[in-house]
Coordinates of C-alpha atoms and ligand atoms in Angstrom, one line a residue:
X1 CA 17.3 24.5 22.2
X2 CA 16.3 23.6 25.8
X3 CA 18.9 22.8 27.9
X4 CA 17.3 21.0 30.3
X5 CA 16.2 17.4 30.1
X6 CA 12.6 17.2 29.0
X7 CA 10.4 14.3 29.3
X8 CA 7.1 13.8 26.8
X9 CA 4.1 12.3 28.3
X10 CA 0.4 12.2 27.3
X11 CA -1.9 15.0 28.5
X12 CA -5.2 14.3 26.5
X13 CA -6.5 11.0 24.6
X14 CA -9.3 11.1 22.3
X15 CA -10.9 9.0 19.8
X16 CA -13.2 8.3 16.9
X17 CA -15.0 5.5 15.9
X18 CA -17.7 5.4 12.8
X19 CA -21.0 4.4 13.2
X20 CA -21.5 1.9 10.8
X21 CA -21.3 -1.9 12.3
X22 CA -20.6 -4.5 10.2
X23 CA -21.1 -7.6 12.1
X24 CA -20.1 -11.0 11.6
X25 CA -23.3 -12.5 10.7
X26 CA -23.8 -9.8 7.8
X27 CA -20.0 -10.8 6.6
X28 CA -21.1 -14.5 6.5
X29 CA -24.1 -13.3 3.9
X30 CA -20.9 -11.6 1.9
X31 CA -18.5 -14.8 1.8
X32 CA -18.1 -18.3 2.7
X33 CA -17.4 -17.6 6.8
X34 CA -19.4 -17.8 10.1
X35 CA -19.7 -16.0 13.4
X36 CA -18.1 -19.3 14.8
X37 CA -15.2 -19.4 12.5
X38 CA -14.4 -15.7 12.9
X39 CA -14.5 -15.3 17.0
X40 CA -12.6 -18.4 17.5
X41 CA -9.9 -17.8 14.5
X42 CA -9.5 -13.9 15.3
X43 CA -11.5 -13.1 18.7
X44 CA -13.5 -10.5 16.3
X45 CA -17.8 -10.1 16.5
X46 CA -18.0 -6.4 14.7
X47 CA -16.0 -4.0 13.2
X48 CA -17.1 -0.4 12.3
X49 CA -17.3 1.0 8.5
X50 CA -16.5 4.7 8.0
X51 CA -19.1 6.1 5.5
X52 CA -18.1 7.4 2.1
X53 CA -16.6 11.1 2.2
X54 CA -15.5 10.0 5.9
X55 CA -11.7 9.7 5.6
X56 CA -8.8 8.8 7.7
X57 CA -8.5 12.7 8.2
X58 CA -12.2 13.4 9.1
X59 CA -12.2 10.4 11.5
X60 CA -8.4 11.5 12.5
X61 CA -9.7 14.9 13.5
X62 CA -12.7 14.3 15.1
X63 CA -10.4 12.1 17.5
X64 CA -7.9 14.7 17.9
X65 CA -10.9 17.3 18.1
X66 CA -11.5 15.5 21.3
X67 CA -7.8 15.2 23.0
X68 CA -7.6 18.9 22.4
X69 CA -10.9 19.9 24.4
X70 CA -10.2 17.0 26.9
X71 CA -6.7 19.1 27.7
X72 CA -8.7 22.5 28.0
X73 CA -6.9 24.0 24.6
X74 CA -7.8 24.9 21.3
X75 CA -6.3 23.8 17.8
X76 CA -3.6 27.1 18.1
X77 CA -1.7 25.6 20.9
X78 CA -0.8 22.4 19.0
X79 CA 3.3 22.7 17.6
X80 CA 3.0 19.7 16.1
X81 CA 1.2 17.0 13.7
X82 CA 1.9 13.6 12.7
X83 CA -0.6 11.4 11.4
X84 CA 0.2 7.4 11.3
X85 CA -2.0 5.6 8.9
X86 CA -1.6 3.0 6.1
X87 CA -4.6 4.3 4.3
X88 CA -4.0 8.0 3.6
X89 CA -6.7 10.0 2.2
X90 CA -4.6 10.3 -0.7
X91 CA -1.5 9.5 -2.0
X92 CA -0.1 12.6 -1.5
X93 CA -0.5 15.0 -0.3
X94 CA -0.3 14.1 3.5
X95 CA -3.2 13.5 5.1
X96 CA -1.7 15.1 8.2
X97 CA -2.1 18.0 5.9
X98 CA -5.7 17.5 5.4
X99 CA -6.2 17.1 9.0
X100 CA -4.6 20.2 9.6
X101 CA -6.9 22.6 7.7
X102 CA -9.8 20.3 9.1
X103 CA -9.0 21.4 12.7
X104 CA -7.7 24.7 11.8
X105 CA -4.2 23.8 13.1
X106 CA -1.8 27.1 12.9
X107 CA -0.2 26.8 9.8
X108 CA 3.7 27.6 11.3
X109 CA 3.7 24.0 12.5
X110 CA 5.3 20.7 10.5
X111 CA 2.6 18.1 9.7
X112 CA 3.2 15.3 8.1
X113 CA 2.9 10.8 7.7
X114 CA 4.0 8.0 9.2
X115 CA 4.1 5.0 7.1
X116 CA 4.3 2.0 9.2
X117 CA 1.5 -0.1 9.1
X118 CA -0.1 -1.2 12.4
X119 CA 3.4 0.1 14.0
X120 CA 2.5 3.5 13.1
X121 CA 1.1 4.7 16.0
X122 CA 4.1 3.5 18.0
X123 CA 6.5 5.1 15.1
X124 CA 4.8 8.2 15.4
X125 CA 5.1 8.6 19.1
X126 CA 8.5 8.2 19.5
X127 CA 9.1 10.5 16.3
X128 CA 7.3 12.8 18.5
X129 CA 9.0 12.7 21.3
X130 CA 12.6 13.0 20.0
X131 CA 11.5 16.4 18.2
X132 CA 9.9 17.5 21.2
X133 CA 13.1 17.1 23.2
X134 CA 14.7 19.4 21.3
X135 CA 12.6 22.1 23.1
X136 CA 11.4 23.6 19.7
X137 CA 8.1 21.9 19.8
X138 CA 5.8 22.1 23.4
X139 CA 3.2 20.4 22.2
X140 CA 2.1 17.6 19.4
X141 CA -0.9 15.3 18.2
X142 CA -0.4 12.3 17.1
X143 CA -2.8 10.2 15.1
X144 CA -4.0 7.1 14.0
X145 CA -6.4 7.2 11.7
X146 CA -7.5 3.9 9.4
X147 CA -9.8 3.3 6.6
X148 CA -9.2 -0.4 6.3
X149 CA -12.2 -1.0 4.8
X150 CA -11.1 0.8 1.2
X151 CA -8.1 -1.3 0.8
X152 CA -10.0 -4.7 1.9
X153 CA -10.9 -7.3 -0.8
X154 CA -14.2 -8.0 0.5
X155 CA -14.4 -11.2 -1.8
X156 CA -11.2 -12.4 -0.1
X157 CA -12.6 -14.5 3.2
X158 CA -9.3 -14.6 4.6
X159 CA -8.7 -11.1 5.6
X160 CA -12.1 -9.1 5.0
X161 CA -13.2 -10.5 8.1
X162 CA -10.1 -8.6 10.2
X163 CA -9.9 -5.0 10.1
X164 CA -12.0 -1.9 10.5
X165 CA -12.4 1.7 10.6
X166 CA -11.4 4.2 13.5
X167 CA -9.0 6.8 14.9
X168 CA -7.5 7.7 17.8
X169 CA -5.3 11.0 18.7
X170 CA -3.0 11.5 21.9
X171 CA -1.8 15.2 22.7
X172 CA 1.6 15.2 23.9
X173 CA 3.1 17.8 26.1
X174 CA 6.7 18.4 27.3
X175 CA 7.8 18.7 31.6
X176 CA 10.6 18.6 33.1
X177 CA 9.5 16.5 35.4
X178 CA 11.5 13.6 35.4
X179 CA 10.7 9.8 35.0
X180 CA 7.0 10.4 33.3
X181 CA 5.8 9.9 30.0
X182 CA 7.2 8.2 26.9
X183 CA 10.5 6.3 29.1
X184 CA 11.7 3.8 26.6
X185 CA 11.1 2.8 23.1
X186 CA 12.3 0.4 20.3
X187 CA 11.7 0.3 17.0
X188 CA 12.5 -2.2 14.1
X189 CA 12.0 -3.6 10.6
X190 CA 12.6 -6.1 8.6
X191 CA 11.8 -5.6 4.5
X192 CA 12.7 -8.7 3.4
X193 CA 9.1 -9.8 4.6
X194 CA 7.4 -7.0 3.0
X195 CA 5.6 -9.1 0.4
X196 CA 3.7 -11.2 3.7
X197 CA 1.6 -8.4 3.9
X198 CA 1.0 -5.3 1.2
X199 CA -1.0 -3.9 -1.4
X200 CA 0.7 -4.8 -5.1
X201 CA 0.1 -1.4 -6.8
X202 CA -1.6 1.9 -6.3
X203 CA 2.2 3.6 -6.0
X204 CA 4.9 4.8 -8.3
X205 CA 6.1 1.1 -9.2
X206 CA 2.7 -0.4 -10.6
X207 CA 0.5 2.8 -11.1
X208 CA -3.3 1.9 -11.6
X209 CA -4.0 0.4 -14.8
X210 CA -7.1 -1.2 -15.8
X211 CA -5.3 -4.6 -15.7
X212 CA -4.0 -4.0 -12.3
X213 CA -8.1 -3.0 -11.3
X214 CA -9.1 -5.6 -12.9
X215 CA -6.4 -8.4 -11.0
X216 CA -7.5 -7.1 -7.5
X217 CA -4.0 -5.5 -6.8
X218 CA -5.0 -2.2 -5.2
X219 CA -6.5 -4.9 -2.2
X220 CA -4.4 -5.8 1.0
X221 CA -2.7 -9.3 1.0
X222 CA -1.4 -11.3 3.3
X223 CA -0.1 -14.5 3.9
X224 CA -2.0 -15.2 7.6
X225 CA -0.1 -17.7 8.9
X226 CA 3.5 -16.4 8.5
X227 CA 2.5 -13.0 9.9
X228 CA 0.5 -14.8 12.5
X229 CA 4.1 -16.3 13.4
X230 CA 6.1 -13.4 13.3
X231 CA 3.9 -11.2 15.2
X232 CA 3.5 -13.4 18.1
X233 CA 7.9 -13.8 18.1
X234 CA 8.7 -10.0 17.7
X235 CA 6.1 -8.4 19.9
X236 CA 6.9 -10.9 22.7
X237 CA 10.9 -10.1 22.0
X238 CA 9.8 -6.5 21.8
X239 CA 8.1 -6.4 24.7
X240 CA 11.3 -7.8 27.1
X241 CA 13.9 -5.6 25.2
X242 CA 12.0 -2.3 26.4
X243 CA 11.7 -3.8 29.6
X244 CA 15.5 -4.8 29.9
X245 CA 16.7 -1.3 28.5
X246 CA 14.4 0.5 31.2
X247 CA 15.4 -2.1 34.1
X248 CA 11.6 -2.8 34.5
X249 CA 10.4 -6.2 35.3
X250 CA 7.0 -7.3 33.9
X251 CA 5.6 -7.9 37.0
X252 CA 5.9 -3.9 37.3
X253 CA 3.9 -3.2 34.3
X254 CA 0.5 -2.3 35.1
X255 CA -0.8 -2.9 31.9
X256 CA 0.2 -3.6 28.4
X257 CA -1.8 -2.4 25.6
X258 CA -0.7 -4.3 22.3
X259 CA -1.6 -3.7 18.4
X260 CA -5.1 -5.5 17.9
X261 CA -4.5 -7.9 15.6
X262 CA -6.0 -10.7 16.3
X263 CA -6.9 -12.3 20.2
X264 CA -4.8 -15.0 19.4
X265 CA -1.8 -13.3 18.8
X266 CA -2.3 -11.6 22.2
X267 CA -3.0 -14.7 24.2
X268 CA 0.5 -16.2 22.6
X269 CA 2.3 -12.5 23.1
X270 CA 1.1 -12.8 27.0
X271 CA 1.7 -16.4 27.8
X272 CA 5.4 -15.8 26.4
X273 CA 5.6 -12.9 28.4
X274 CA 4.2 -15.3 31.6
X275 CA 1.6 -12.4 31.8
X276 CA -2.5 -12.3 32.5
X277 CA -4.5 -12.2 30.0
X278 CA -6.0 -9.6 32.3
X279 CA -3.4 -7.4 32.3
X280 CA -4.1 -7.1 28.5
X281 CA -6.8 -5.1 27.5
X282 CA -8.5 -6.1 23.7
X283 CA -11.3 -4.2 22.6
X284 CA -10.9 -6.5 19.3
X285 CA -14.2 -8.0 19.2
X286 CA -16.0 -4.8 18.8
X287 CA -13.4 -3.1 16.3
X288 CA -11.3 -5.9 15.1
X289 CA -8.0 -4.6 13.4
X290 CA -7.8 -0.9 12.5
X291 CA -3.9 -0.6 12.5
X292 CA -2.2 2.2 13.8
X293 CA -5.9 3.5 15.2
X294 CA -6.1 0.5 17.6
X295 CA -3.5 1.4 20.3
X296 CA -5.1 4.7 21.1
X297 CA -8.3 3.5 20.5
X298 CA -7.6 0.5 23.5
X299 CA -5.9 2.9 25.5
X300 CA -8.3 5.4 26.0
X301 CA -11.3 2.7 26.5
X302 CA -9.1 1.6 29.4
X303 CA -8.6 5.0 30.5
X304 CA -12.3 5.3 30.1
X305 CA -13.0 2.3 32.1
X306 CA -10.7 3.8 35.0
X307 CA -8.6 0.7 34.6
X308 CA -5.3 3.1 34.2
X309 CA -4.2 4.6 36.8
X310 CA -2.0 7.7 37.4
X311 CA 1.8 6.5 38.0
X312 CA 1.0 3.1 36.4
X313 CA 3.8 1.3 33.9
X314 CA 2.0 1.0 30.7
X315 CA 3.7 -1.1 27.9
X316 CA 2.6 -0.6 24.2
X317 CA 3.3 -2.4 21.3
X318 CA 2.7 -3.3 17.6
X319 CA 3.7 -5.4 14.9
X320 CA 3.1 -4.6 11.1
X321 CA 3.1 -4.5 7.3
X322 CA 7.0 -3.8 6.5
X323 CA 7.2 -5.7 8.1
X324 CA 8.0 -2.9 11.4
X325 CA 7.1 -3.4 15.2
X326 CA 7.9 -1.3 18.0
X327 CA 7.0 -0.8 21.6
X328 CA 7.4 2.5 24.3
X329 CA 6.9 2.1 28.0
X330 CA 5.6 4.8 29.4
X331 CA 4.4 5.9 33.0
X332 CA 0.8 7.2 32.9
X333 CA 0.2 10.9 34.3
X334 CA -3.3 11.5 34.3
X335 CA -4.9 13.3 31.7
X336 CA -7.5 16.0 31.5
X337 CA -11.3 14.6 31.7
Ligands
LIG401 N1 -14.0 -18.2 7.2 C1 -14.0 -19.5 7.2 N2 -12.9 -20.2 6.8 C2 -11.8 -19.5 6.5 C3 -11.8 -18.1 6.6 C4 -12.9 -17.4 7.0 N3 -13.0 -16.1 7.1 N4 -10.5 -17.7 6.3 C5 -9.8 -18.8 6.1 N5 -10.6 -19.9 6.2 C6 -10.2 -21.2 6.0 C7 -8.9 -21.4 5.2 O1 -9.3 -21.4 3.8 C8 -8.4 -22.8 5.7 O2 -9.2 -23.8 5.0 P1 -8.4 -25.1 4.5 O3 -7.9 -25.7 5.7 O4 -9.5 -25.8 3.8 O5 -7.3 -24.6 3.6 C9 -8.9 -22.8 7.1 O6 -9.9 -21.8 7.3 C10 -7.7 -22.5 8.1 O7 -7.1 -21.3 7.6 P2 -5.8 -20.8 8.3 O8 -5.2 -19.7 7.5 O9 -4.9 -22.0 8.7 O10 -6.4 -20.2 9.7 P3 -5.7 -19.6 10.9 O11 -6.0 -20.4 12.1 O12 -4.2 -19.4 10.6 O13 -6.3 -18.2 11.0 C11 -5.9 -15.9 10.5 C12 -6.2 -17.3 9.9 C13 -7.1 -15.5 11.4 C14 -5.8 -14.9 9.3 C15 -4.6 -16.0 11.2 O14 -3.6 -16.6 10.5 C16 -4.1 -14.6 11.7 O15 -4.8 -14.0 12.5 N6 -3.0 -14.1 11.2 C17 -2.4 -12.9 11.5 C18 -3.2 -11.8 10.9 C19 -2.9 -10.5 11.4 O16 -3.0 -10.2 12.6 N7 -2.6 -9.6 10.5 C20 -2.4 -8.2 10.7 C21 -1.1 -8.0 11.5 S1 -0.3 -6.6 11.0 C22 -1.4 -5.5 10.7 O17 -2.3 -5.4 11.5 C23 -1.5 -4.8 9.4

């Protein structure tokens, strides 16, 4: 156990996004939508499609592949694996396991899932970093890795035309420098909701049967409008708890970079807040919704785009299927190139 206070921060972002783009204008061949329809309703214009064979733990460690040579280390220095995704590989075991022998991770490490929905990455993190604190664990990746596109009902116009395919991984490492890195972090759920957005069977309760095939209830539903609401209300409430418990004031916050859900949601999420929309990076129009991929995967374009800058206040956060949301502020320390 370390006895001094250790703080968690980011050293290496990387990320993975399949080839395959499916844009809005093929979708309107597949169901009754439009281009129009969809960029005004959702802010979307493409999504990528992961191939078949190319799982959440290929895409997952192809992105994590990346953080690791980004930070100038190989797979035997990692401690530490947790993978967030709501479409695992399989359903057990882990895909964090899968991932593990994929990059050749040691094999004296834990690795295991976070089930959280689009909170997942944000779950994961702070799992993360209260292990890590403990001093028994120097470095972790964690990963978000989606295969939307598997659990999609692509005869259903009101969600096919959402989410997408991707992964992104962040390598964490431990300092004792203070005041850097992971700061603050809330978490919550609410399970009387669940049934506003989740897939009816596939698990333990209603194993695959042909009538449960045949009904469509291995598909993602959702009720659109109520999780429209409640996103908008807890990530804007999420958002100004974090900032309260870390005695920040938006106006200190660099930039935040929320779940990509939907453009609208951010808009409402940022006028609440009395924030810029330009202080809100989306790279939704390109990936639309890939869950607990799309926080890394719009952190490191900004990153990328040398919006992010070392010192700045960056606020994430993310609203789910659980329904869960949570959000981490976190003071950027620049990592490897
Ligand atoms: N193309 C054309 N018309 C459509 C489509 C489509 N793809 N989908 C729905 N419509 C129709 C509806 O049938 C409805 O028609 P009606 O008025 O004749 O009944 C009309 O468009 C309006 O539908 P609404 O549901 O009212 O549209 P809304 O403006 O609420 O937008 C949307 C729907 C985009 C799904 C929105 O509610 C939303 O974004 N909700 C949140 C979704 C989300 O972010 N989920 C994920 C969060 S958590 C996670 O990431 C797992």
């Amino acid at each position: 156990m370390s006895s001094v206070e250790l703080s968690v921060f980011i050293r290496a972002i990387g990320v993975h996004t399949p080839e395959r783009t499916l844009t809005n204008a093929e979708l309107s061949k597949m169901v009754d939508t439009s281009d129009e329809w969809i960029k005004t309703r959702s802010g979307i214009a493409e999504r990528r499609i992961a191939g078949p064979g190319e799982n959440p733990s290929d895409m997952g460690a192809k992105a994590a592949a990346k953080a690791i040579a980004r930070a100038g280390l190989t797979p035997a220095d990692v401690d530490l694996l947790i993978v967030a995704t709501m479409t695992p590989d399989v359903p057990f075991p882990s895909t964090a396991c899968f991932l593990q022998a994929k990059l050749g991770l040691r094999r004296d490490i834990p690795c295991f899932d976070v089930s959280a929905a689009c909170s997942g990455f944000v779950y994961a993190l702070q799992v993360a970093k209260d292990m890590m604190r403990s001093g028994s664990y120097r470095r972790a990746l964690v990963v978000g890795a989606e295969k939307l596109s598997s659990v999609v009902d692509w005869s259903d116009r009101t969600t096919c035309v959402l989410f997408g395919d991707g992964a992104g991984a962040a390598l964490l490492e431990t300092t004792t420098e203070p005041n850097v890195g992971l700061l603050g972090n809330l978490l919550g759920a609410d399970g009387n909701n669940a049934e506003l957005l989740h897939c009816a069977a596939g698990g333990s309760a209603a194993p695959a049967t042909a009538d449960s095939l045949r009904d469509g209830k291995h598909f993602l539903r959702m009720n659109g409008k109520e999780v429209f609401r409640h996103a908008v209300r807890v990530m804007a409430e999420s958002c100004e708890r974090v900032l309260a418990k870390c005695d920040v004031k938006s106006e200190q916050v660099a930039w935040f970079i929320p779940h990509q859900a939907n453009i609208r949601i951010l808009e409402a999420v940022a006028s609440q807040l009395n924030v810029g929309m330009d202080r809100f990076p989306s790279n939704l129009e390109r990936y639309g919704n890939t869950s607990a991929a799309s926080i890394p995967l719009a952190l490191e374009e900004a990153w990328q785009a040398g919006k992010i800058k070392h010192g700045d206040l960056i606020l994430i956060v993310a609203f789910g299927a659980g329904l869960t949301w949570g959000a981490t502020l976190l003071r950027w320390h620049e990592p490897t190139r």
